[in-house]
mmCIF file of C-alpha atoms in Angstrom:
data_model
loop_
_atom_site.group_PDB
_atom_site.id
_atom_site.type_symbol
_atom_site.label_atom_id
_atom_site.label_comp_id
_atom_site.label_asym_id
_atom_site.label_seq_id
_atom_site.Cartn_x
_atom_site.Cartn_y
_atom_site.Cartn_z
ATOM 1 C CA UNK A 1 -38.730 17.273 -12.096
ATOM 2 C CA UNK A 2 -39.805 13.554 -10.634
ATOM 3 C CA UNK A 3 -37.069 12.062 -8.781
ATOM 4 C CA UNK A 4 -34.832 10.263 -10.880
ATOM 5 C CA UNK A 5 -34.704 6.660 -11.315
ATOM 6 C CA UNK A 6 -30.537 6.508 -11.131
ATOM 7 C CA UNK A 7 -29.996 2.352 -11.575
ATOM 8 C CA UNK A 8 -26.839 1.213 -10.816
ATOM 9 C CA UNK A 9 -26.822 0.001 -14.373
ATOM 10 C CA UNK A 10 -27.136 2.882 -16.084
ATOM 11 C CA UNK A 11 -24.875 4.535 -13.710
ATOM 12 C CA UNK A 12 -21.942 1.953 -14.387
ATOM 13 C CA UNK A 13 -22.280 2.104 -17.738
ATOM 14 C CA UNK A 14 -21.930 6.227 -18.130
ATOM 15 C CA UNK A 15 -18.852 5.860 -15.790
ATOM 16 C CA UNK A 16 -17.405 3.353 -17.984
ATOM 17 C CA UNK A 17 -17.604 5.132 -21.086
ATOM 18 C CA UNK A 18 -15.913 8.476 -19.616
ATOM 19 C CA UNK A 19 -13.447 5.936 -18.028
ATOM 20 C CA UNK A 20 -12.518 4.021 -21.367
ATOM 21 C CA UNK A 21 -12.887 7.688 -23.036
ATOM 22 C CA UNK A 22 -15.481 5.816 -26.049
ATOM 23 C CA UNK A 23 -18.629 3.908 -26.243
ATOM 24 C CA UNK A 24 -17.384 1.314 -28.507
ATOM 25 C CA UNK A 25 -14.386 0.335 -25.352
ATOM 26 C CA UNK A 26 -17.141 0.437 -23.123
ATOM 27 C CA UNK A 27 -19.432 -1.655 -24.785
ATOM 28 C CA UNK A 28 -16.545 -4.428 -25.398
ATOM 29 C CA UNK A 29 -15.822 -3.833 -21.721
ATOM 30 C CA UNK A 30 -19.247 -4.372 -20.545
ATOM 31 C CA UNK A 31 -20.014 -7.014 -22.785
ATOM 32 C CA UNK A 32 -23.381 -4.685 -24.766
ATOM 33 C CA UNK A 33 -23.092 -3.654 -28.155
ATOM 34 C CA UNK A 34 -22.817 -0.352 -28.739
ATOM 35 C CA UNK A 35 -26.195 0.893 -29.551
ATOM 36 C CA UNK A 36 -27.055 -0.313 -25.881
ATOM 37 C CA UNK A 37 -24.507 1.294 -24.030
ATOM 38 C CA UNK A 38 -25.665 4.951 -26.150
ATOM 39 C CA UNK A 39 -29.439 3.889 -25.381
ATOM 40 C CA UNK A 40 -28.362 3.284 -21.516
ATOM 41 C CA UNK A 41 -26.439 6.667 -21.598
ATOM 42 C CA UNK A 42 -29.628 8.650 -22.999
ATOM 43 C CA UNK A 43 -31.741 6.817 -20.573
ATOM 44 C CA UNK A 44 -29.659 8.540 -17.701
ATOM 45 C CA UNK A 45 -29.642 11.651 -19.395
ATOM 46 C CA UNK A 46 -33.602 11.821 -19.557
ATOM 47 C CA UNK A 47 -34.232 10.581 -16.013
ATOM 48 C CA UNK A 48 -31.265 13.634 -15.166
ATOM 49 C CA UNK A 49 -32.921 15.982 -17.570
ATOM 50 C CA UNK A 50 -29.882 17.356 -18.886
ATOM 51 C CA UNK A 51 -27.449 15.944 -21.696
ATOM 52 C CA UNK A 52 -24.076 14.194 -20.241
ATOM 53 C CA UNK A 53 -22.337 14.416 -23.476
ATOM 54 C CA UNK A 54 -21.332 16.552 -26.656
ATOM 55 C CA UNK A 55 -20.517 15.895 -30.084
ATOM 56 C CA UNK A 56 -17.143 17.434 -30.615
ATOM 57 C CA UNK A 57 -16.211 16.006 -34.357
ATOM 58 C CA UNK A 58 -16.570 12.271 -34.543
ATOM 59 C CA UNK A 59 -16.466 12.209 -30.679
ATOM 60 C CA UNK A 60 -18.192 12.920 -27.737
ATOM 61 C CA UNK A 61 -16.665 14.813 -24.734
ATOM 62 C CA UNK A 62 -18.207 14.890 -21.335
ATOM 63 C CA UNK A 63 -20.287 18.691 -21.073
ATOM 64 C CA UNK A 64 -20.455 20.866 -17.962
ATOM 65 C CA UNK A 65 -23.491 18.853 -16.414
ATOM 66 C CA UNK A 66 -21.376 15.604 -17.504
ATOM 67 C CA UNK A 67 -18.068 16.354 -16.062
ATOM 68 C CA UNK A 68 -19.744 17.884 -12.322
ATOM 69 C CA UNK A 69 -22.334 14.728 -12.401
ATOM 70 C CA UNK A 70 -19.217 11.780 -13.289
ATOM 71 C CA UNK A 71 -17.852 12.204 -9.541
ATOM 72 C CA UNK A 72 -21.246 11.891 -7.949
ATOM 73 C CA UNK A 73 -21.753 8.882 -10.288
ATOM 74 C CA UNK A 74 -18.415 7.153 -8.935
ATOM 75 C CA UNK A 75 -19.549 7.689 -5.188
ATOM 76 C CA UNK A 76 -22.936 6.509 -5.641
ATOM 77 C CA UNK A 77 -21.538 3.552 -7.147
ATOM 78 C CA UNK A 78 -18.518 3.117 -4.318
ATOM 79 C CA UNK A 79 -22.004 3.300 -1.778
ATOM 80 C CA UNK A 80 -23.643 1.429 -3.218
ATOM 81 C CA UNK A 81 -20.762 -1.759 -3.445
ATOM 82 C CA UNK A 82 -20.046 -0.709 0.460
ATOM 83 C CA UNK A 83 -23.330 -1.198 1.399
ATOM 84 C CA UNK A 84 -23.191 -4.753 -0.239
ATOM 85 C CA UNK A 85 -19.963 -5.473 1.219
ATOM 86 C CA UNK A 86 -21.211 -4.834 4.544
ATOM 87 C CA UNK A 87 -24.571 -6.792 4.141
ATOM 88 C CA UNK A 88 -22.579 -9.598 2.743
ATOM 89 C CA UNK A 89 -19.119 -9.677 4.998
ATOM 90 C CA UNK A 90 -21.069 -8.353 8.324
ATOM 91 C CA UNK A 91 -21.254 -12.644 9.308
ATOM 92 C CA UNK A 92 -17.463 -13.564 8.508
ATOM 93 C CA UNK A 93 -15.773 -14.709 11.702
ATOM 94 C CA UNK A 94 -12.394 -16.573 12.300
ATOM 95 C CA UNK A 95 -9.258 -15.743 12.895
ATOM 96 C CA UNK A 96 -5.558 -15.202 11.302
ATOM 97 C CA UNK A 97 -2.197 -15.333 12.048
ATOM 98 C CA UNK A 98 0.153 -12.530 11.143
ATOM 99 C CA UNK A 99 3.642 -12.102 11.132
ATOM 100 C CA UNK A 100 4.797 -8.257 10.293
ATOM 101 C CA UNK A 101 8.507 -7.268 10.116
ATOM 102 C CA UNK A 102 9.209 -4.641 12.754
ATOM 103 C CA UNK A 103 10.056 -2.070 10.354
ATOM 104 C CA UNK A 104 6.279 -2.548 8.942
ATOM 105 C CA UNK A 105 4.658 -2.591 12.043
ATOM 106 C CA UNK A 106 5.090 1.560 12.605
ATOM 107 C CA UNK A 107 3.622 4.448 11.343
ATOM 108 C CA UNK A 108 0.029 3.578 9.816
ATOM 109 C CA UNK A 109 0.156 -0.015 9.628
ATOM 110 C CA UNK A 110 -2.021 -0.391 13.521
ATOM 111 C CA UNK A 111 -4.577 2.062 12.125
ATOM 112 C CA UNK A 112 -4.631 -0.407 8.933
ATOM 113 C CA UNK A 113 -5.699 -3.269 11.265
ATOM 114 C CA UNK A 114 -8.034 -1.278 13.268
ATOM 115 C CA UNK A 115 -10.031 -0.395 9.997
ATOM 116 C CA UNK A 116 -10.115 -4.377 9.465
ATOM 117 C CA UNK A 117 -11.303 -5.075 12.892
ATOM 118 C CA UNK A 118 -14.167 -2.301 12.405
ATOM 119 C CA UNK A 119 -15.067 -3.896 9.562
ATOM 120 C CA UNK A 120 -15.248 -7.393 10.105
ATOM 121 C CA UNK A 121 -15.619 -7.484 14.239
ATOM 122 C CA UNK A 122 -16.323 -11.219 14.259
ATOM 123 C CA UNK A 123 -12.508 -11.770 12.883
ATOM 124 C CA UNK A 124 -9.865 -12.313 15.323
ATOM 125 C CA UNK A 125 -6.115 -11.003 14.802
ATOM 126 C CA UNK A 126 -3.652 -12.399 16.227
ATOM 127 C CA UNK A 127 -0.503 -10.263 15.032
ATOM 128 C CA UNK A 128 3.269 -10.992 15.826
ATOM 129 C CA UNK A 129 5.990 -8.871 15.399
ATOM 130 C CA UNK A 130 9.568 -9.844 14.826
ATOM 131 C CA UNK A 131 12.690 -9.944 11.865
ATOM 132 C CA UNK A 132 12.101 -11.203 8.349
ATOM 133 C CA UNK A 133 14.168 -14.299 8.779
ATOM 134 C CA UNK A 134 12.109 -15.550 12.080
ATOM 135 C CA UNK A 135 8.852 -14.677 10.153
ATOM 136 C CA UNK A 136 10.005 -16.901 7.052
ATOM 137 C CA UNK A 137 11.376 -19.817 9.132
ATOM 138 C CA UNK A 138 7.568 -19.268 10.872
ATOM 139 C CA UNK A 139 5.600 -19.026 7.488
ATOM 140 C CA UNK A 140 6.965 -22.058 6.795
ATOM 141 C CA UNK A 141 6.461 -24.138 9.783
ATOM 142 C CA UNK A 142 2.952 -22.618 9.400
ATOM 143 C CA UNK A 143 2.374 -20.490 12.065
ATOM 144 C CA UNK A 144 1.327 -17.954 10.249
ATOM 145 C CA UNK A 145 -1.421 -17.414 7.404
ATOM 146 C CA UNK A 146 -0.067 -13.924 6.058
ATOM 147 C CA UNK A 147 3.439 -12.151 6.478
ATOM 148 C CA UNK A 148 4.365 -8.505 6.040
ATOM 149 C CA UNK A 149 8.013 -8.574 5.709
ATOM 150 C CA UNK A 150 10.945 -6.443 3.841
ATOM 151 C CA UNK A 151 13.764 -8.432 1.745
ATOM 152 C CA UNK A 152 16.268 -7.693 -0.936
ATOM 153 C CA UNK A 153 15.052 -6.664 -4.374
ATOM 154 C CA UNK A 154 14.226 -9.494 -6.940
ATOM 155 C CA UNK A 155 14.534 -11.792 -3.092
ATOM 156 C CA UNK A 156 10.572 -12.306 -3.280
ATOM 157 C CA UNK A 157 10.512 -15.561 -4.397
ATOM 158 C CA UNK A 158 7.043 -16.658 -3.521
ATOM 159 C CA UNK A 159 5.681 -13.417 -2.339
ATOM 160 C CA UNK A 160 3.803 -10.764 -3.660
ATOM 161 C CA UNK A 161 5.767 -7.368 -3.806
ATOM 162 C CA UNK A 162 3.085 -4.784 -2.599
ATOM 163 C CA UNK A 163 5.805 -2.157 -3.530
ATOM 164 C CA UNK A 164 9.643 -0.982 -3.034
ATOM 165 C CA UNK A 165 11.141 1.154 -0.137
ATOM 166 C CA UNK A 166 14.192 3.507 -0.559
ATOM 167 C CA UNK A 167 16.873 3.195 2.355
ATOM 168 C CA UNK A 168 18.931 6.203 3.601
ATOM 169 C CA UNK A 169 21.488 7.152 5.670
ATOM 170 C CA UNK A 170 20.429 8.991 8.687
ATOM 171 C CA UNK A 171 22.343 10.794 11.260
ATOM 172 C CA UNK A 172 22.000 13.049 13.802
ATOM 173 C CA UNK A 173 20.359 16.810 12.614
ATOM 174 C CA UNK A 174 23.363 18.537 14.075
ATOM 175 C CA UNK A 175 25.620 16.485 11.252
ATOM 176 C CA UNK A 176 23.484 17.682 8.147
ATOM 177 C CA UNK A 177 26.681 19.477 5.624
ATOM 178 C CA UNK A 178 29.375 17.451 7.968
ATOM 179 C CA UNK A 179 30.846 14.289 7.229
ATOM 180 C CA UNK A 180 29.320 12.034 9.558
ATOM 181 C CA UNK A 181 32.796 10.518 10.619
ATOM 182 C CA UNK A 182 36.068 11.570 9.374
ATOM 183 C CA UNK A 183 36.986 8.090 7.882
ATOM 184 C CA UNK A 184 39.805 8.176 10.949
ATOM 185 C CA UNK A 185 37.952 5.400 12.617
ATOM 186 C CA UNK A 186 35.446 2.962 11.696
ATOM 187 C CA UNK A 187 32.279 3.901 10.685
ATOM 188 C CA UNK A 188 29.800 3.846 13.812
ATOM 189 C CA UNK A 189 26.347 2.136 13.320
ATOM 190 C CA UNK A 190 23.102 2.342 15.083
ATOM 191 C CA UNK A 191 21.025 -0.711 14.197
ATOM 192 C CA UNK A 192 18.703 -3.132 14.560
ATOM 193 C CA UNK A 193 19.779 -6.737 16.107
ATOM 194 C CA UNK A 194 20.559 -9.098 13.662
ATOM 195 C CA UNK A 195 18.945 -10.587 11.480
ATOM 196 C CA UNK A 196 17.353 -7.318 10.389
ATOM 197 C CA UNK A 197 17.704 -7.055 6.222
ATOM 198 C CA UNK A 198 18.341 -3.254 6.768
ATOM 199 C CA UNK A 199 21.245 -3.653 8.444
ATOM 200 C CA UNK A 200 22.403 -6.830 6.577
ATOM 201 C CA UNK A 201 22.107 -4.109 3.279
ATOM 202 C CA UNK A 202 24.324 -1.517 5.346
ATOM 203 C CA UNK A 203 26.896 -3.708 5.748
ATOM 204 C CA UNK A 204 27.024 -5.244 2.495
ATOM 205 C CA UNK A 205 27.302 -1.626 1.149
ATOM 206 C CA UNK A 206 30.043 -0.521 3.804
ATOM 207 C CA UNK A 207 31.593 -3.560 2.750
ATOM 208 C CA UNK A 208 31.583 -3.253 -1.385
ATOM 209 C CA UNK A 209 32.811 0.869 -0.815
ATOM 210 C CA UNK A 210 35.685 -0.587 1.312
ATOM 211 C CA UNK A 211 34.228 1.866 4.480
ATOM 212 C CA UNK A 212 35.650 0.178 7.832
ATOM 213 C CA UNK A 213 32.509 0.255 10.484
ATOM 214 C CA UNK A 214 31.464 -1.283 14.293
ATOM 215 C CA UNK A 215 28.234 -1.623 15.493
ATOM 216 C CA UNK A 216 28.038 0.603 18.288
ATOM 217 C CA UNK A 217 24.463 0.034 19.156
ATOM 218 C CA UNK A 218 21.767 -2.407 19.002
ATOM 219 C CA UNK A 219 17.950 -2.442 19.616
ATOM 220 C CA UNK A 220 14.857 -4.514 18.672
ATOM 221 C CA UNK A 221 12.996 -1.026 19.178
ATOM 222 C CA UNK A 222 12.581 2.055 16.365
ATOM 223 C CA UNK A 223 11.948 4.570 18.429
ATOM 224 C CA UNK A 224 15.218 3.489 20.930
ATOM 225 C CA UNK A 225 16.905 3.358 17.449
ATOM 226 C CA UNK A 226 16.445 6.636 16.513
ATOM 227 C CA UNK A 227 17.402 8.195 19.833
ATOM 228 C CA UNK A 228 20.865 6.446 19.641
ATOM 229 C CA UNK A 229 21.040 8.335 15.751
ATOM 230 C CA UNK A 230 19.307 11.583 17.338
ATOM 231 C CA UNK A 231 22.141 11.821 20.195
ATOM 232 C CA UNK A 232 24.866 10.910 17.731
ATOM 233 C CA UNK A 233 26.363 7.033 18.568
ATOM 234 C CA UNK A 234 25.725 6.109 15.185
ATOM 235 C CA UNK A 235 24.225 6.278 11.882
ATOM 236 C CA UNK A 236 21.695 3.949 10.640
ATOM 237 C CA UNK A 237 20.107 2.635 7.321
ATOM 238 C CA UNK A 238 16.021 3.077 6.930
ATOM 239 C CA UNK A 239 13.745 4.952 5.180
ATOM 240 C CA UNK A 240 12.692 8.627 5.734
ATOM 241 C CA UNK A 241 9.512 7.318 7.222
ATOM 242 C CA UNK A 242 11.605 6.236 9.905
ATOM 243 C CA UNK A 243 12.891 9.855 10.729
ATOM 244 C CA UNK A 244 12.408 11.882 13.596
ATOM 245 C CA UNK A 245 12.865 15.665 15.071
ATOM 246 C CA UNK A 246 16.541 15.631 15.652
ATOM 247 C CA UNK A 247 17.332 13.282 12.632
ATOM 248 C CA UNK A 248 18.006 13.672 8.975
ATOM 249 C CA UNK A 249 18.796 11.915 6.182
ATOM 250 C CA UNK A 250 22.638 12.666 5.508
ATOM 251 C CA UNK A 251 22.921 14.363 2.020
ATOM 252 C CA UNK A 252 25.293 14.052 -0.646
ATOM 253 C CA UNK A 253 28.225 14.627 -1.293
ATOM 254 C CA UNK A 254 29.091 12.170 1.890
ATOM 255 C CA UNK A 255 31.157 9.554 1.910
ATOM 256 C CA UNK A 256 29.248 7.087 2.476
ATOM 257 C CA UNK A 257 28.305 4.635 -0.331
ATOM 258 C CA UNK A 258 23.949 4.984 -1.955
ATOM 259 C CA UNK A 259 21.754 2.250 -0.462
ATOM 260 C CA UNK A 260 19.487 0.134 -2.965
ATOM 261 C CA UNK A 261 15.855 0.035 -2.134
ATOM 262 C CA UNK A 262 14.526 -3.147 -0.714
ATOM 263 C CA UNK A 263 11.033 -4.700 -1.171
ATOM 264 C CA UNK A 264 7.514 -4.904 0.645
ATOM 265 C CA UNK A 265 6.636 -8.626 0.260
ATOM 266 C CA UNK A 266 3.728 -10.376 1.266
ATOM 267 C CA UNK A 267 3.404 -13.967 1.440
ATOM 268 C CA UNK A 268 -0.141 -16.126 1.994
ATOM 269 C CA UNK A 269 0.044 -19.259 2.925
ATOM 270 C CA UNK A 270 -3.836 -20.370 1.632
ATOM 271 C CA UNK A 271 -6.381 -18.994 0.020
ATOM 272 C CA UNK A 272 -9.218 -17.893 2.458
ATOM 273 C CA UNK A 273 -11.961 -15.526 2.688
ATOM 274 C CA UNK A 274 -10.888 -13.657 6.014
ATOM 275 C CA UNK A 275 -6.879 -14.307 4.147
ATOM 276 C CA UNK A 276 -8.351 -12.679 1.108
ATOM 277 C CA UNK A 277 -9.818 -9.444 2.253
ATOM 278 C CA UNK A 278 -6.656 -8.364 4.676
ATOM 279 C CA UNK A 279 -4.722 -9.396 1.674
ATOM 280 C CA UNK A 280 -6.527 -7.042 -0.267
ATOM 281 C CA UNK A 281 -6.715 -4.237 1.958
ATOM 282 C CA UNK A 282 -2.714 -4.128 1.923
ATOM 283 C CA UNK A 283 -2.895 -4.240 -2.481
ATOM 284 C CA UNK A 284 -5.273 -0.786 -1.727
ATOM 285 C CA UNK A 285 -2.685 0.690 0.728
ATOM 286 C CA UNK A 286 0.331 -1.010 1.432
ATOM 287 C CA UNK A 287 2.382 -0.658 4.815
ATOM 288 C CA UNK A 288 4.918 1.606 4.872
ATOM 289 C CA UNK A 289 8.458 0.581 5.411
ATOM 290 C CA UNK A 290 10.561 2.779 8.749
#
């Protein structure tokens, strides 16, 4: 068999109709009628040499060939608009300013902007770390063009929610099936230095169960956070992301009152290219909340 003429065409239109699961929701989707997108889909089958689909009563259903070919079709497509992508966004230069919440700025989120800076080299990042509040006095001052921050369910206001995080208590490992204070004394807590919206949703929760606490240490620092909770001065409030060997999240039935989840906001100040694509690249994976 001659090599195949596979044009992206015909290629996005096939993909379509297995996507939309019918040829008449493709064609409305692609804008064809429907005899086109069935004359497009026979086209690929005779350059493939092999039929794609089957009647099956007054549909058609993918065949063997069909369903093992549809996943080659999607890549060849995805390298196809990655190519493009990097033809077209290899000459974008400038810079941004971003502002990140500390409890964004672990885990993945420095591999995140690494993959940015491979792909657009000629951008410069300049990335600040710090509490919500400083970042939202900042945003607005205009210091920053994007900011990565956590706040209070339904607190978004102008932001973009990229997605919710669940908060915890966690204590030290050797506590797991023990009450992590005997209600004796107040509670003790292991935070972040205010303002930090984690702790500020502690308290308010300590506060509405009628649970007596003290801070009894505070860092700017996650990893000196969690070695206060992993040698036992206090308990703290973040997400299991946040955990580490020697820490757990403390189970029911404890005492201590269920946390609400808080949200991953993102706020843009203007609309700009280089704004756009980081923007975007958060929307495909969003940072994950410690």
């Amino acid at each position: 068999m001659a090599n195949p003429n596979l044009s992206t065409e015909l290629l996005r239109t096939f993909v379509t109709v297995v996507d939309l699961d019918g040829f008449n929701r493709a064609a409305r989707q692609l804008h064809k009628t429907q005899s086109t997108v069935s004359q497009q889909v026979r086209r690929l089958e005779q350059e493939l040499g092999c039929a794609l689909f089957t009647a099956q009563g007054r549909k058609r259903r993918l065949t063997v060939a069909g369903e093992r070919f549809v996943g080659h079709a999607r890549q060849l497509l995805r390298m196809q608009e990655a190519a493009v992508a990097a033809v077209a966004d290899s000459a974008i230069e400038g810079e941004l300013r971003l502002g990140v919440a500390q409890g964004l700025s672990e885990g993945p989120f420095p591999e995140l902007l690494a993959q940015f800076a491979r792909t657009y080299p000629r951008v410069r990042l300049h990335v600040h770390t710090g509490f919500a509040r400083d970042l939202a006095a900042g945003f607005e001052r205009g210091d920053y063009d994007l900011t990565l921050t956590v706040c209070h369910v339904g607190a978004a206001g102008g932001g973009r929610v990229l997605g919710q995080a669940q908060l915890h208590w966690i204590g030290a490992e050797a506590a797991v099936g023990e009450p992590p204070w005997d209600g004796a004394a107040p509670l003790p807590l292991a935070t972040f230095s205010p303002p930090c919206t984690f702790r500020q949703v502690a308290v308010d929760a300590l506060n509405a169960a009628g649970i007596p606490w003290r801070v009894a240490y505070t860092t700017t620092s996650l990893p000196g956070l969690m070695a206060a909770v992993k040698n036992g001065l206090g308990v703290t409030a973040r997400t299991e992301h946040a955990l580490v060997p020697g820490t757990a999240v403390i189970a029911p039935p404890a005492a201590l009152p269920s946390l609400p989840p808080v949200d991953v906001m993102l706020r843009h100040a203007r609309q700009t290219r280089i704004g756009d694509l980081l923007e975007q690249l958060f929307l495909e994976t969003p940072p994950r909340a410690a």
